[in-house]
Amino acid sequence: MAFISSGYDPSSPMKDRITDIGPRKYDEFYPPVISKNKGKWLYHEYLQPGVFVHVAESGDEVYSVRVGGMRLMSIGFLREICEIADKHCGGYLRFTTRNNIEFMVDNKSKVKPLVDDLMSRKQPGGCYKFPVGGTGAGITNIVHTQGWIHCHTPATDASGPVKATMDVLFDDFVNMRLPAHLRVSLACCLNMCGAVHCSDIAILGYHRKPPMLDHEYLDKMCEIPLAIAACPTAAIKPAKMELPGGQKVNSVSVNNERCMFCGNCYTMCPAMPLADDVGDGIVIMAGGKVSNRVHAPKFSKVVVAFLPNEVPRWPTVTATIKKIVEAYAKGANKYERLGEWAERIGWERFFEKCDLEFTHHLIDDFRDPAYFTWRQTTQFKF
Amino acid sequence: MAKHKTPLLDQLETGPWPSFVTDIKEEAARRAKNEKKVNFQVPADVCDDLLGLLELSYKHGRTHWKHGGIVGVFGYGGGVIGRYCDQPEMFPGVAHFHTMRVAQPGGKFYTTEYLRQLCDLWELRGSGLTNMHGSTGDIIFLGTTTPQLEEIFYVLTHEINQDLGGSGSNLRTPSDCVGQARCEYACYDTQALCYDLTVEYQDELHRPAFPYKFKFKFDGCPNCCVASIARADLSFIGTWRDDIRIDQEAVQGYIGGELPPNAGAHMGRDWGKFDIKKEVLGLCPTQCMWLEGKKLKIDNRECTRCMHCINVMPRALRIGEEKGLSILAGAKAPILDGAQMGTMFVPFIKVEEPYDEIKDVIGKVWDWWMEEGKNRERLGELMKRQGFQKLLEVTGLKPDPRMVKEPRSNPYIFWKEEEVEGGFMRDINAFRKHHMR
């Protein structure tokens, strides 16, 4: 592994430095049919799951084929994507905001060879490399995070649970039988990178034990006031501690009864780790959405307070999600998002239909707004 | 032969969905074989060690990455997420495993030529693993060593004409929906505005100068395909202010069953014959639509542009022609004070190059938040702490009922001294002349 210079000269680091050029400009990468018809599209139509056409004022058509993306992918995989795009699409492709991949062709005759090619490519274990789907009233890709692949604060993994869940929900990725589209997302801690707070169903990594305190190092590694200010429930106070050797140090104390295990203090202070094999697990949320269609955007609500991390396939998590999807598919009206269905039938009925236990953990107790989530009416269903 | 045994991860190599485990194993094997004789600048077995470390996390139920990591390139204060594993002797290939954020093009359109350039660079100088893409939008180069950061940045800027994305307390990488490039609903050119503002605010993106992170996202219409209303401190959402364009002939096409409702999005189930009264008129949130004989009528003044009727009948109904966008402010995840969605504060603004009016609003919001925002306080939290009125004051906007869901129900109303006749300075003795103790 001999070092190869790029041309960068470490002895004069600012020499020849190029900065602030930003991303490449979008229109460098448009397929010709997109460049030509941009802003002049008339309508679109789904032809089959994963395949749709846009028709322009000029009469031009662009057929898009959407395939599930792993998000975490190697350059070998990316090069295979390029090979497909070169073979079928003149060297153009795009990714979606949910990390699916879209191949575009300008003629209907090019669709079937492309779809057949995509569906024929499999990994050695039998997984599809490029499953076609993710459109319309079905389940598309799961927006997710880093998990144990790259992050220091997770309470669960991301790539593993996503693979396990998409395997269980796969039929709905390649079909459009639901009342409306159903968005699933995952975040491995409650920083909620991504879309957990606004998804139809959300998988959220959660801790259940207060942080451990590395008193010997805390004052050396952390700005104590920042750790204190990081706590939403003011559970952290400054404290003087005596180490076993008799040395007095500045540190913090945590009031365990006020701690709800968010982990934000650890984000700010490396001497307060809280990950735990049995304490950590998953919260399931449901009923969020971002679109303004019919109803305003909604936050997702906590419907299962804890499920354990069961590696490598999280069977209880996936079974619970499947149960919610099936109850929704059976009960909701056409066009009704999961949260709209739950609100129409009432959350008491949602728990019954989804066969989920209602525990005290689900009742909001965070500051003033909690009151507005309790029931100030005699209207309820038995 | 794999370097580490991964019995738990191996179980994620079956099932229909593409397996990240198989993919990483294949990259590990490609690197071990090294047919192209690449002189790898980070350990050749980086992918093996990543799987080994991940397997250990599966065994322990805990992450094996050390806390934090501060690395980067000269001239910038962000763009690279440093990461070190906590078992470097067992897994030396991922002792350093830093992420680089690479600014993605608008709409995430690519040519294969460009992607191959990135792959070649990352094969030589990184792990060969990526995220396509990070939640904020960036291309993610996943895993390299500190000495390679400047080398990669040099190649990116000199050979690929490509910059890093944002990280830290700054403007993060803006992103957009597919917009007018391939959608008939787009009310403005999301890619053009996103690109223009990204270039305009490069300094704010690369050198953290803010109390905390700040994100822009650009949605072409209220369907919010890039989820700006939930995932950006300033959300730019396209809209129109004139009438929905109706093609009555196409309306009949839907009623007659020749055209599939919602563009065929529900074709996987038999929902019965399309019923315009039930599926469109009955679901309209403001009930501003009706049929007059065979004609569809819309009282556009009462329409809130939720997109439902257009989504259901895309060939019959089109967005209006007087287009612009709304700006909503303050969306964020729960930490610290609770999750927020964007709050409407500019109901309508025209989208015209060079976007001076939009930039003026952004500048005023930043001036306020940069001065008043506390350490690690998102814009949404400053709005809660100082009040929505303050946002209006600093942006010079007039209060408007369109900015609230409902008026306040508590009467704890602040008045400014100058609004009240006679001011606040009063003499108790003058009061006592008429009111004995």
Short mmCIF file of N, CA, C and O in Angstrom, two decimals, chain A residues 1-2 4 6 16-17 20-22 24 30 38-39 41 43-44 46 54 64 71 73-76 79 86 91 93-95 97 99 102 123 128 137 148 150-152 157 160 163 167 176-177 179 197 226 230 266 277 292-293 313 329 334-335 367, chain B residues 11 14 16-17 19 23 27 40-41 58 60 63 65 67-68 74 76 83 97 99 107-108 110 112 116 120 123 125 128 130-133 150-151 158 160 163 180-182 184 189 191 207 222 225 230 262-263 265-266 268-269 279 308 336-337 375:
data_model
loop_
_atom_site.label_atom_id
_atom_site.label_comp_id
_atom_site.label_asym_id
_atom_site.label_seq_id
_atom_site.Cartn_x
_atom_site.Cartn_y
_atom_site.Cartn_z
N MET A 1 0.85 -1.19 0.00
CA MET A 1 0.00 0.00 0.00
C MET A 1 0.89 1.24 0.00
O MET A 1 1.08 1.91 1.01
N ALA A 2 1.45 1.51 -1.16
CA ALA A 2 2.31 2.70 -1.27
C ALA A 2 1.45 3.93 -1.50
O ALA A 2 0.51 3.89 -2.30
N ILE A 4 -0.10 7.15 -2.85
CA ILE A 4 -0.15 7.82 -4.16
C ILE A 4 -0.72 9.21 -3.95
O ILE A 4 -1.83 9.37 -3.46
N SER A 6 -2.39 12.75 -4.91
CA SER A 6 -3.38 13.22 -5.88
C SER A 6 -2.87 14.47 -6.59
O SER A 6 -3.47 14.94 -7.56
N ASP A 16 -3.23 26.00 -4.59
CA ASP A 16 -4.11 25.37 -5.60
C ASP A 16 -5.41 24.83 -5.01
O ASP A 16 -6.05 23.97 -5.61
N ARG A 17 -5.78 25.30 -3.83
CA ARG A 17 -7.00 24.78 -3.21
C ARG A 17 -8.23 25.36 -3.92
O ARG A 17 -8.32 26.57 -4.10
N ASP A 20 -15.70 26.02 -2.50
CA ASP A 20 -17.00 26.68 -2.69
C ASP A 20 -17.51 26.58 -4.13
O ASP A 20 -18.12 27.53 -4.63
N ILE A 21 -17.28 25.44 -4.75
CA ILE A 21 -17.82 25.26 -6.11
C ILE A 21 -19.18 24.55 -6.08
O ILE A 21 -19.87 24.51 -7.09
N GLY A 22 -19.53 24.00 -4.93
CA GLY A 22 -20.87 23.40 -4.79
C GLY A 22 -21.03 22.12 -5.61
O GLY A 22 -20.07 21.56 -6.11
N ARG A 24 -22.38 19.73 -8.81
CA ARG A 24 -22.49 19.88 -10.26
C ARG A 24 -23.91 20.33 -10.59
O ARG A 24 -24.86 20.01 -9.87
N TYR A 30 -29.36 15.65 -17.09
CA TYR A 30 -30.70 15.30 -17.56
C TYR A 30 -30.62 14.42 -18.81
O TYR A 30 -29.90 14.76 -19.76
N LYS A 38 -38.75 19.63 -19.99
CA LYS A 38 -38.82 20.11 -18.60
C LYS A 38 -39.85 21.22 -18.47
O LYS A 38 -39.86 22.16 -19.27
N GLY A 39 -40.71 21.11 -17.48
CA GLY A 39 -41.72 22.14 -17.23
C GLY A 39 -42.91 22.06 -18.18
O GLY A 39 -43.81 22.88 -18.12
N TRP A 41 -44.63 18.98 -18.85
CA TRP A 41 -45.29 17.68 -18.70
C TRP A 41 -46.78 17.87 -18.53
O TRP A 41 -47.22 18.79 -17.84
N TYR A 43 -49.25 14.93 -18.09
CA TYR A 43 -49.83 13.97 -17.13
C TYR A 43 -48.93 12.75 -17.05
O TYR A 43 -47.96 12.61 -17.81
N HIS A 44 -49.26 11.88 -16.09
CA HIS A 44 -48.49 10.64 -15.93
C HIS A 44 -49.46 9.50 -15.66
O HIS A 44 -50.63 9.72 -15.34
N TYR A 46 -49.40 5.15 -14.13
CA TYR A 46 -48.70 3.90 -13.76
C TYR A 46 -49.15 2.82 -14.73
O TYR A 46 -50.34 2.64 -14.97
N HIS A 54 -44.59 9.48 -18.22
CA HIS A 54 -44.96 10.89 -18.23
C HIS A 54 -45.09 11.33 -19.69
O HIS A 54 -44.21 11.02 -20.50
N SER A 64 -40.45 5.55 -16.82
CA SER A 64 -39.53 5.39 -15.70
C SER A 64 -39.75 4.03 -15.07
O SER A 64 -40.89 3.61 -14.89
N ARG A 71 -29.62 1.65 -0.48
CA ARG A 71 -29.01 2.84 0.10
C ARG A 71 -27.54 2.61 0.43
O ARG A 71 -26.68 3.30 -0.08
N MET A 73 -24.57 0.86 -0.42
CA MET A 73 -24.19 0.02 -1.55
C MET A 73 -22.74 0.23 -1.92
O MET A 73 -22.15 1.28 -1.69
N SER A 74 -22.17 -0.82 -2.51
CA SER A 74 -20.76 -0.78 -2.88
C SER A 74 -20.61 -0.13 -4.25
O SER A 74 -21.57 0.00 -5.01
N ILE A 75 -19.36 0.21 -4.58
CA ILE A 75 -19.09 0.75 -5.91
C ILE A 75 -19.28 -0.33 -6.97
O ILE A 75 -19.61 -0.03 -8.11
N GLY A 76 -19.09 -1.60 -6.58
CA GLY A 76 -19.34 -2.68 -7.53
C GLY A 76 -20.81 -2.69 -7.94
O GLY A 76 -21.16 -2.83 -9.12
N ARG A 79 -21.55 0.35 -10.07
CA ARG A 79 -21.07 0.14 -11.45
C ARG A 79 -22.04 -0.75 -12.23
O ARG A 79 -22.19 -0.58 -13.44
N ASP A 86 -26.27 2.28 -19.08
CA ASP A 86 -25.61 2.39 -20.39
C ASP A 86 -26.31 1.51 -21.42
O ASP A 86 -26.51 1.90 -22.56
N GLY A 91 -27.10 5.92 -20.71
CA GLY A 91 -26.15 6.38 -19.70
C GLY A 91 -26.72 7.35 -18.68
O GLY A 91 -25.97 8.05 -18.01
N LEU A 93 -29.53 8.02 -15.34
CA LEU A 93 -30.38 7.44 -14.30
C LEU A 93 -30.58 8.49 -13.22
O LEU A 93 -29.97 9.55 -13.25
N ARG A 94 -31.45 8.16 -12.27
CA ARG A 94 -31.58 9.04 -11.11
C ARG A 94 -31.93 8.22 -9.87
O ARG A 94 -32.32 7.06 -9.97
N PHE A 95 -31.75 8.86 -8.73
CA PHE A 95 -32.18 8.27 -7.46
C PHE A 95 -33.35 9.09 -6.93
O PHE A 95 -33.46 10.29 -7.20
N THR A 97 -36.05 10.39 -3.67
CA THR A 97 -35.90 10.91 -2.30
C THR A 97 -36.09 9.81 -1.27
O THR A 97 -35.90 10.05 -0.09
N ASN A 99 -34.44 6.86 -1.87
CA ASN A 99 -33.28 6.02 -2.18
C ASN A 99 -33.59 4.83 -3.07
O ASN A 99 -32.88 3.82 -3.04
N GLU A 102 -34.12 5.05 -10.36
CA GLU A 102 -35.03 5.13 -11.50
C GLU A 102 -34.25 5.13 -12.80
O GLU A 102 -33.34 5.95 -13.00
N GLN A 123 -28.76 -11.80 -6.40
CA GLN A 123 -27.57 -12.07 -5.60
C GLN A 123 -27.48 -13.58 -5.36
O GLN A 123 -28.49 -14.29 -5.48
N TYR A 128 -33.28 -10.36 -4.93
CA TYR A 128 -33.26 -9.52 -6.13
C TYR A 128 -32.23 -8.41 -5.93
O TYR A 128 -32.14 -7.83 -4.85
N ALA A 137 -50.15 3.02 -4.59
CA ALA A 137 -50.68 2.68 -3.28
C ALA A 137 -50.09 1.35 -2.80
O ALA A 137 -50.77 0.34 -2.69
N TRP A 148 -25.49 0.43 13.43
CA TRP A 148 -24.19 -0.08 13.90
C TRP A 148 -23.14 -0.08 12.80
O TRP A 148 -21.99 -0.41 13.04
N HIS A 150 -22.14 2.67 11.24
CA HIS A 150 -21.28 3.86 11.26
C HIS A 150 -21.53 4.85 12.39
O HIS A 150 -20.78 5.80 12.55
N CYS A 151 -22.56 4.67 13.21
CA CYS A 151 -22.89 5.74 14.17
C CYS A 151 -22.51 5.33 15.59
O CYS A 151 -22.44 4.16 15.92
N HIS A 152 -22.32 6.33 16.45
CA HIS A 152 -21.89 6.09 17.83
C HIS A 152 -23.04 6.19 18.84
O HIS A 152 -22.84 5.88 20.00
N ASP A 157 -29.75 -1.34 15.09
CA ASP A 157 -29.12 -1.25 13.78
C ASP A 157 -30.13 -0.67 12.78
O ASP A 157 -31.33 -0.62 13.07
N GLY A 160 -29.89 -3.81 8.98
CA GLY A 160 -30.43 -5.13 9.30
C GLY A 160 -31.95 -5.12 9.45
O GLY A 160 -32.66 -5.85 8.75
N LYS A 163 -33.66 -4.49 6.06
CA LYS A 163 -33.67 -5.68 5.18
C LYS A 163 -34.74 -6.67 5.68
O LYS A 163 -35.54 -7.19 4.89
N ASP A 167 -38.15 -7.56 3.55
CA ASP A 167 -38.44 -8.94 3.16
C ASP A 167 -39.88 -9.30 3.51
O ASP A 167 -40.58 -9.93 2.73
N MET A 176 -49.82 -2.81 -5.65
CA MET A 176 -50.45 -1.54 -5.29
C MET A 176 -51.87 -1.82 -4.81
O MET A 176 -52.84 -1.41 -5.43
N ARG A 177 -51.96 -2.55 -3.69
CA ARG A 177 -53.29 -3.01 -3.24
C ARG A 177 -53.75 -2.25 -1.99
O ARG A 177 -54.79 -2.54 -1.43
N PRO A 179 -54.93 1.02 0.55
CA PRO A 179 -55.82 2.18 0.36
C PRO A 179 -55.07 3.43 -0.11
O PRO A 179 -55.61 4.24 -0.86
N HIS A 197 -40.48 10.80 12.40
CA HIS A 197 -41.54 11.58 13.06
C HIS A 197 -42.70 11.91 12.14
O HIS A 197 -43.68 12.49 12.59
N LEU A 226 -22.58 22.04 28.68
CA LEU A 226 -23.27 21.58 27.47
C LEU A 226 -24.02 20.28 27.73
O LEU A 226 -25.13 20.07 27.24
N ALA A 230 -28.06 19.79 27.55
CA ALA A 230 -28.53 18.84 26.54
C ALA A 230 -29.74 18.05 27.01
O ALA A 230 -30.36 17.33 26.23
N TYR A 266 -25.12 12.04 25.93
CA TYR A 266 -23.98 11.30 25.36
C TYR A 266 -23.54 11.94 24.05
O TYR A 266 -22.34 12.01 23.75
N ASP A 277 -27.23 -3.98 25.91
CA ASP A 277 -27.73 -5.06 25.05
C ASP A 277 -29.20 -5.38 25.30
O ASP A 277 -29.98 -5.52 24.36
N ASN A 292 -49.93 17.29 2.04
CA ASN A 292 -51.07 18.11 2.48
C ASN A 292 -52.37 17.61 1.88
O ASN A 292 -53.39 18.29 1.94
N ARG A 293 -52.33 16.44 1.28
CA ARG A 293 -53.49 15.89 0.57
C ARG A 293 -54.64 15.61 1.54
O ARG A 293 -54.47 14.86 2.50
N ARG A 313 -32.85 -10.74 12.58
CA ARG A 313 -34.02 -10.48 11.72
C ARG A 313 -35.19 -9.78 12.43
O ARG A 313 -36.24 -9.60 11.85
N ALA A 329 -54.90 -2.21 5.76
CA ALA A 329 -55.33 -2.60 4.41
C ALA A 329 -56.79 -3.05 4.43
O ALA A 329 -57.55 -2.77 3.52
N LYS A 334 -60.47 3.93 0.51
CA LYS A 334 -59.59 4.30 -0.59
C LYS A 334 -59.08 5.73 -0.38
O LYS A 334 -59.85 6.60 0.00
N TYR A 335 -57.82 5.95 -0.60
CA TYR A 335 -57.10 7.23 -0.48
C TYR A 335 -56.75 7.59 0.97
O TYR A 335 -56.08 8.59 1.21
N ARG A 367 -44.14 17.89 29.34
CA ARG A 367 -44.47 19.32 29.46
C ARG A 367 -45.95 19.63 29.13
O ARG A 367 -46.77 18.77 28.94
N GLN B 11 -27.42 -14.57 7.84
CA GLN B 11 -28.87 -14.81 7.77
C GLN B 11 -29.62 -13.68 7.07
O GLN B 11 -30.82 -13.79 6.82
N THR B 14 -30.70 -13.91 2.58
CA THR B 14 -31.82 -14.52 1.87
C THR B 14 -33.01 -13.58 1.89
O THR B 14 -32.94 -12.50 2.50
N PRO B 16 -36.31 -11.68 -0.48
CA PRO B 16 -36.35 -11.02 -1.80
C PRO B 16 -35.62 -9.68 -1.88
O PRO B 16 -35.10 -9.31 -2.93
N TRP B 17 -35.60 -8.93 -0.78
CA TRP B 17 -35.04 -7.57 -0.84
C TRP B 17 -33.51 -7.64 -0.99
O TRP B 17 -32.88 -8.52 -0.39
N SER B 19 -29.71 -7.60 -0.53
CA SER B 19 -29.01 -7.77 0.74
C SER B 19 -27.74 -6.93 0.78
O SER B 19 -26.82 -7.12 -0.03
N ASP B 23 -23.81 -7.71 -0.68
CA ASP B 23 -23.13 -6.68 -1.47
C ASP B 23 -21.78 -6.32 -0.85
O ASP B 23 -20.77 -6.22 -1.56
N GLU B 27 -18.01 -6.87 -2.42
CA GLU B 27 -16.99 -5.82 -2.55
C GLU B 27 -15.70 -6.28 -1.86
O GLU B 27 -14.59 -6.04 -2.37
N PHE B 40 -4.60 0.16 -3.46
CA PHE B 40 -5.54 0.67 -2.46
C PHE B 40 -4.86 1.57 -1.43
O PHE B 40 -3.85 1.19 -0.85
N GLN B 41 -5.45 2.71 -1.20
CA GLN B 41 -4.86 3.67 -0.25
C GLN B 41 -5.40 3.51 1.17
O GLN B 41 -4.93 4.17 2.09
N TYR B 58 -23.82 -7.14 16.36
CA TYR B 58 -24.99 -8.01 16.41
C TYR B 58 -24.90 -8.93 17.62
O TYR B 58 -25.90 -9.20 18.29
N HIS B 60 -23.16 -8.29 20.47
CA HIS B 60 -23.22 -7.51 21.71
C HIS B 60 -24.50 -6.68 21.84
O HIS B 60 -24.79 -6.17 22.92
N THR B 63 -23.35 -0.65 19.57
CA THR B 63 -22.46 -0.15 18.53
C THR B 63 -21.01 -0.28 18.97
O THR B 63 -20.71 -0.27 20.17
N TRP B 65 -18.59 1.84 17.54
CA TRP B 65 -17.90 3.06 17.09
C TRP B 65 -17.68 3.97 18.29
O TRP B 65 -18.59 4.18 19.09
N HIS B 67 -17.04 7.46 20.34
CA HIS B 67 -17.80 8.72 20.30
C HIS B 67 -17.11 9.74 19.40
O HIS B 67 -15.93 10.00 19.51
N GLY B 68 -17.92 10.36 18.52
CA GLY B 68 -17.49 11.54 17.78
C GLY B 68 -16.34 11.30 16.81
O GLY B 68 -16.19 10.21 16.25
N PHE B 74 -8.74 21.40 5.05
CA PHE B 74 -8.42 22.82 5.31
C PHE B 74 -9.37 23.73 4.54
O PHE B 74 -9.74 23.44 3.39
N TYR B 76 -12.42 24.38 5.28
CA TYR B 76 -13.81 24.07 5.61
C TYR B 76 -13.92 23.66 7.08
O TYR B 76 -12.99 23.09 7.66
N ARG B 83 -14.87 8.99 12.26
CA ARG B 83 -15.34 7.83 13.03
C ARG B 83 -14.18 6.85 13.22
O ARG B 83 -13.42 6.58 12.29
N PHE B 97 -12.65 5.19 9.97
CA PHE B 97 -13.72 4.88 9.01
C PHE B 97 -14.59 6.12 8.84
O PHE B 97 -15.76 6.16 9.19
N THR B 99 -16.64 9.26 7.14
CA THR B 99 -17.60 9.49 6.06
C THR B 99 -17.36 10.84 5.42
O THR B 99 -17.18 11.84 6.13
N GLY B 107 -32.26 16.92 -8.04
CA GLY B 107 -33.11 15.83 -8.52
C GLY B 107 -32.42 14.48 -8.53
O GLY B 107 -33.00 13.49 -8.96
N LYS B 108 -31.14 14.46 -8.14
CA LYS B 108 -30.33 13.22 -8.11
C LYS B 108 -30.30 12.54 -9.48
O LYS B 108 -30.34 11.32 -9.60
N TYR B 110 -28.16 11.58 -12.75
CA TYR B 110 -26.74 11.29 -12.98
C TYR B 110 -26.50 10.79 -14.38
O TYR B 110 -27.38 10.18 -15.00
N THR B 112 -23.77 8.04 -16.16
CA THR B 112 -22.92 6.95 -15.71
C THR B 112 -21.45 7.38 -15.73
O THR B 112 -20.65 6.92 -14.92
N ARG B 116 -19.12 6.83 -12.51
CA ARG B 116 -17.90 6.00 -12.61
C ARG B 116 -16.67 6.77 -12.14
O ARG B 116 -15.77 6.18 -11.53
N ASP B 120 -14.28 5.31 -9.28
CA ASP B 120 -12.83 5.11 -9.44
C ASP B 120 -12.07 5.78 -8.30
O ASP B 120 -11.13 5.21 -7.74
N GLU B 123 -12.75 3.85 -5.05
CA GLU B 123 -12.11 2.53 -5.03
C GLU B 123 -10.66 2.66 -4.57
O GLU B 123 -10.19 1.90 -3.72
N ARG B 125 -9.21 5.32 -2.95
CA ARG B 125 -8.91 6.07 -1.72
C ARG B 125 -9.88 5.84 -0.57
O ARG B 125 -9.78 6.47 0.47
N GLY B 128 -14.83 1.76 -0.79
CA GLY B 128 -15.66 1.21 -1.86
C GLY B 128 -17.11 1.07 -1.45
O GLY B 128 -17.91 0.52 -2.19
N THR B 130 -20.71 3.07 -0.12
CA THR B 130 -21.38 4.37 -0.18
C THR B 130 -22.78 4.26 0.45
O THR B 130 -23.28 3.17 0.69
N ASN B 131 -23.36 5.42 0.67
CA ASN B 131 -24.82 5.52 0.83
C ASN B 131 -25.31 6.35 -0.34
O ASN B 131 -24.83 7.46 -0.57
N MET B 132 -26.28 5.80 -1.06
CA MET B 132 -26.91 6.56 -2.15
C MET B 132 -28.38 6.69 -1.77
O MET B 132 -29.16 5.84 -2.12
N HIS B 133 -28.72 7.71 -1.00
CA HIS B 133 -27.95 8.87 -0.54
C HIS B 133 -28.21 9.06 0.95
O HIS B 133 -29.08 8.42 1.52
N GLU B 150 -7.69 14.91 2.37
CA GLU B 150 -7.25 16.00 1.47
C GLU B 150 -7.05 15.48 0.06
O GLU B 150 -7.34 16.18 -0.92
N GLU B 151 -6.54 14.26 -0.06
CA GLU B 151 -6.30 13.69 -1.40
C GLU B 151 -7.63 13.56 -2.16
O GLU B 151 -7.73 13.89 -3.34
N HIS B 158 -10.49 19.18 -8.30
CA HIS B 158 -9.66 19.45 -9.48
C HIS B 158 -10.07 18.62 -10.70
O HIS B 158 -9.94 19.08 -11.82
N ILE B 160 -13.09 16.43 -10.80
CA ILE B 160 -14.52 16.10 -11.00
C ILE B 160 -15.40 17.35 -10.85
O ILE B 160 -16.61 17.29 -11.01
N ASP B 163 -17.84 19.52 -5.16
CA ASP B 163 -17.53 19.98 -3.80
C ASP B 163 -18.09 19.01 -2.76
O ASP B 163 -18.85 18.09 -3.09
N GLN B 180 -40.00 20.11 -11.99
CA GLN B 180 -40.43 20.26 -13.38
C GLN B 180 -39.69 19.33 -14.33
O GLN B 180 -40.10 19.12 -15.46
N ALA B 181 -38.57 18.75 -13.85
CA ALA B 181 -37.82 17.84 -14.71
C ALA B 181 -38.70 16.68 -15.17
O ALA B 181 -38.60 16.22 -16.29
N ARG B 182 -39.56 16.19 -14.25
CA ARG B 182 -40.42 15.06 -14.66
C ARG B 182 -41.69 15.00 -13.81
O ARG B 182 -42.06 13.95 -13.32
N GLU B 184 -45.72 16.98 -13.63
CA GLU B 184 -46.64 18.02 -14.12
C GLU B 184 -47.22 18.85 -12.98
O GLU B 184 -47.91 19.82 -13.23
N ASP B 189 -39.40 25.74 -10.59
CA ASP B 189 -38.26 24.89 -10.93
C ASP B 189 -37.45 24.65 -9.64
O ASP B 189 -36.58 25.45 -9.28
N GLN B 191 -35.21 22.50 -8.92
CA GLN B 191 -33.76 22.31 -9.11
C GLN B 191 -33.03 23.64 -9.31
O GLN B 191 -31.95 23.84 -8.77
N ARG B 207 -18.54 26.68 6.19
CA ARG B 207 -17.88 27.19 7.41
C ARG B 207 -18.94 27.52 8.45
O ARG B 207 -19.62 28.53 8.35
N PRO B 222 -47.64 20.79 -2.88
CA PRO B 222 -47.96 20.36 -1.51
C PRO B 222 -47.96 18.84 -1.28
O PRO B 222 -48.20 18.40 -0.16
N CYS B 225 -42.81 15.69 -1.92
CA CYS B 225 -42.02 14.47 -2.19
C CYS B 225 -40.63 14.50 -1.57
O CYS B 225 -40.00 13.46 -1.44
N ALA B 230 -41.39 18.64 6.90
CA ALA B 230 -41.00 17.94 8.12
C ALA B 230 -39.50 17.94 8.35
O ALA B 230 -39.04 17.65 9.44
N ASN B 262 -56.31 8.32 -10.11
CA ASN B 262 -54.99 8.42 -9.47
C ASN B 262 -53.90 7.77 -10.34
O ASN B 262 -52.98 7.14 -9.84
N ALA B 263 -54.07 7.93 -11.64
CA ALA B 263 -53.08 7.43 -12.61
C ALA B 263 -52.85 5.93 -12.49
O ALA B 263 -51.82 5.42 -12.90
N ALA B 265 -52.78 4.24 -9.57
CA ALA B 265 -52.01 3.91 -8.37
C ALA B 265 -52.65 2.82 -7.51
O ALA B 265 -51.99 2.26 -6.64
N HIS B 266 -53.94 2.53 -7.74
CA HIS B 266 -54.64 1.53 -6.91
C HIS B 266 -54.97 0.27 -7.71
O HIS B 266 -55.88 -0.47 -7.35
N GLY B 268 -53.83 -2.56 -7.89
CA GLY B 268 -53.62 -3.88 -7.27
C GLY B 268 -54.83 -4.42 -6.55
O GLY B 268 -54.77 -5.51 -5.97
N ARG B 269 -55.92 -3.66 -6.53
CA ARG B 269 -57.13 -4.14 -5.85
C ARG B 269 -58.36 -3.63 -6.59
O ARG B 269 -58.31 -2.55 -7.19
N GLU B 279 -65.13 9.81 -4.41
CA GLU B 279 -63.67 9.79 -4.38
C GLU B 279 -63.02 11.16 -4.53
O GLU B 279 -61.87 11.35 -4.19
N HIS B 308 -55.57 16.87 -3.73
CA HIS B 308 -56.27 15.58 -3.84
C HIS B 308 -56.94 15.39 -5.20
O HIS B 308 -56.74 14.37 -5.87
N LEU B 336 -34.51 19.35 21.04
CA LEU B 336 -34.64 19.15 22.46
C LEU B 336 -36.10 19.27 22.92
O LEU B 336 -36.55 18.55 23.80
N ASP B 337 -36.83 20.21 22.33
CA ASP B 337 -38.14 20.58 22.88
C ASP B 337 -39.33 19.85 22.26
O ASP B 337 -40.47 20.19 22.53
N ASN B 375 -26.99 28.44 21.94
CA ASN B 375 -26.15 27.35 21.48
C ASN B 375 -27.02 26.10 21.25
O ASN B 375 -27.77 25.70 22.12
#
